[in-house]
Structure formats: C-alpha cells, structure tokens
C-alpha cells in the first residue's frame, strides 16, 4: 500500500462557507496576470540587482548601471529591456544616453522583495 502524500488531505474536508468567502475576495485572473509578470521581472538575480541599483540611484544611464552591478553593458541592456517589458522600469533618451528609472510598481515591488530578504527597511535613495 502506497504512503499517503504529505501534500494532500486524505479525505475531502472542505469548509465550504469559509472557502467560498475566500474565493469571492480573490482578484480575477486578468487582475493578477500583470502582477505575476511584474514579479517574474524580478525573479532573476541580475534584474533584482539592477532594480536595487535603480532604487538607490533613482535614475541611471546604462553605462552607470553596468558599472554599479559589475556586468557588461550588453547584459545590462538585455535585463533592462526585460524589466521594461514587465512594467518595472521606464526609460528616456537624454541626448546620446538612455536613462532608466523604476516605475512606481517597480519601486514598490523592489522595496518589498529587498525588505523580505534583509528583514530590515530598505534605505531610501540618496538625494544630491
């Protein structure tokens, strides 16, 4: 006889009123899909490091981000595009440079992830 799975109940024990109350309060798939995409945006260590640098530096060009995180400009540009697709960063052209900064969602999500990792408040960006 096979051992029962430790990940599943051995019998149907649904507390229907409680379960229905929870289900009624859940966001729809259309609401959570962009949030999940944003969370995936920070799922790569390099992207999280880049987001952390942008959190500290407010707005940085690709060259500065590459130097700060210790990666090549090509790799950083690739990850910045991924963060932009996820809606976590925005860019603007300034003469011959492209400047990047976190969006409000990007700032909030980055702060949340970094606070969980360190269990202490994330320092605010430096103002010059």
Coordinates of C-alpha atoms in Angstrom, one line a residue:
X1 CA 0.0 0.0 0.0
X2 CA 1.4 3.4 -1.0
X3 CA 2.1 6.0 1.6
X4 CA -0.4 8.9 1.6
X5 CA 1.0 12.1 0.1
X6 CA 2.1 14.7 2.7
X7 CA 0.9 17.4 0.3
X8 CA -2.7 16.4 0.1
X9 CA -5.6 15.7 2.5
X10 CA -6.5 12.0 2.8
X11 CA -10.2 12.9 2.7
X12 CA -12.4 15.7 1.3
X13 CA -12.6 18.2 4.2
X14 CA -13.9 21.3 2.5
X15 CA -15.1 24.1 4.8
X16 CA -17.5 25.4 2.1
X17 CA -18.6 28.7 3.8
X18 CA -15.0 29.7 4.6
X19 CA -13.7 28.6 1.2
X20 CA -16.4 30.5 -0.7
X21 CA -15.8 33.7 1.4
X22 CA -12.1 33.5 0.4
X23 CA -12.8 32.7 -3.2
X24 CA -15.2 35.6 -3.5
X25 CA -12.5 38.0 -2.4
X26 CA -9.8 36.8 -4.8
X27 CA -8.8 39.1 -7.7
X28 CA -9.6 37.9 -11.2
X29 CA -7.0 36.3 -13.5
X30 CA -7.0 39.5 -15.5
X31 CA -6.0 41.4 -12.4
X32 CA -3.3 39.0 -11.2
X33 CA -1.7 38.3 -14.6
X34 CA 0.2 41.6 -14.9
X35 CA 1.2 41.4 -11.2
X36 CA 2.6 37.9 -11.8
X37 CA 4.5 39.3 -14.9
X38 CA 6.0 42.1 -12.7
X39 CA 7.0 39.6 -10.0
X40 CA 8.7 37.4 -12.7
X41 CA 10.6 40.5 -13.8
X42 CA 12.5 40.5 -10.5
X43 CA 13.0 36.7 -10.5
X44 CA 16.4 36.9 -12.0
X45 CA 19.3 37.8 -9.6
X46 CA 20.8 40.2 -12.2
X47 CA 17.5 42.0 -12.7
X48 CA 16.9 42.3 -9.0
X49 CA 20.4 43.7 -8.5
X50 CA 19.7 46.2 -11.3
X51 CA 16.4 47.2 -9.7
X52 CA 18.1 47.6 -6.4
X53 CA 20.7 49.9 -8.1
X54 CA 17.9 52.0 -9.7
X55 CA 16.2 52.1 -6.3
X56 CA 19.3 53.6 -4.7
X57 CA 20.3 55.8 -7.6
X58 CA 16.9 57.0 -8.8
X59 CA 17.8 57.4 -12.4
X60 CA 20.9 56.0 -14.1
X61 CA 22.2 55.5 -17.6
X62 CA 23.0 52.0 -18.9
X63 CA 26.8 52.7 -18.5
X64 CA 26.4 53.6 -14.8
X65 CA 24.1 50.6 -14.1
X66 CA 26.6 48.3 -15.8
X67 CA 29.5 49.6 -13.7
X68 CA 27.4 49.6 -10.5
X69 CA 26.3 46.0 -10.9
X70 CA 29.6 44.8 -12.4
X71 CA 28.2 43.4 -15.6
X72 CA 28.6 44.1 -19.3
X73 CA 26.5 46.9 -20.9
X74 CA 25.0 44.3 -23.3
X75 CA 23.9 42.1 -20.5
X76 CA 22.5 45.0 -18.5
X77 CA 20.7 46.4 -21.6
X78 CA 19.1 43.0 -22.1
X79 CA 17.9 42.9 -18.5
X80 CA 16.7 46.5 -18.5
X81 CA 14.6 45.6 -21.6
X82 CA 13.1 42.7 -19.6
X83 CA 12.3 45.0 -16.7
X84 CA 10.8 47.5 -19.1
X85 CA 8.6 44.8 -20.6
X86 CA 7.5 43.8 -17.1
X87 CA 6.5 47.4 -16.4
X88 CA 9.1 47.8 -13.7
X89 CA 11.3 50.4 -15.3
X90 CA 10.8 53.3 -17.8
X91 CA 13.4 55.0 -20.0
X92 CA 14.0 58.3 -21.6
X93 CA 16.6 59.5 -24.1
X94 CA 18.8 62.3 -22.9
X95 CA 21.0 63.4 -25.8
X96 CA 23.1 60.3 -26.6
X97 CA 22.3 58.5 -23.3
X98 CA 19.3 56.4 -22.3
X99 CA 18.3 57.0 -18.7
X100 CA 16.4 54.4 -16.7
X101 CA 14.3 54.7 -13.5
X102 CA 11.9 52.4 -11.7
X103 CA 8.2 52.9 -12.2
X104 CA 6.0 53.2 -9.1
X105 CA 5.2 49.5 -9.4
X106 CA 8.9 48.7 -9.8
X107 CA 9.9 50.7 -6.8
X108 CA 7.2 49.2 -4.6
X109 CA 7.9 45.6 -5.7
X110 CA 11.7 46.1 -5.4
X111 CA 11.3 47.5 -1.9
X112 CA 9.1 44.6 -0.9
X113 CA 11.5 42.0 -2.2
X114 CA 14.5 43.6 -0.7
X115 CA 12.9 44.1 2.7
X116 CA 11.9 40.4 2.8
X117 CA 15.5 39.4 2.0
X118 CA 17.1 41.6 4.7
X119 CA 14.3 41.8 7.3
X120 CA 15.1 45.5 7.7
X121 CA 13.9 48.7 5.9
X122 CA 15.4 49.4 2.6
X123 CA 17.4 52.6 2.7
X124 CA 15.9 55.5 0.7
X125 CA 17.7 56.7 -2.4
X126 CA 20.5 59.3 -1.9
X127 CA 19.5 62.8 -2.7
X128 CA 22.2 65.1 -4.0

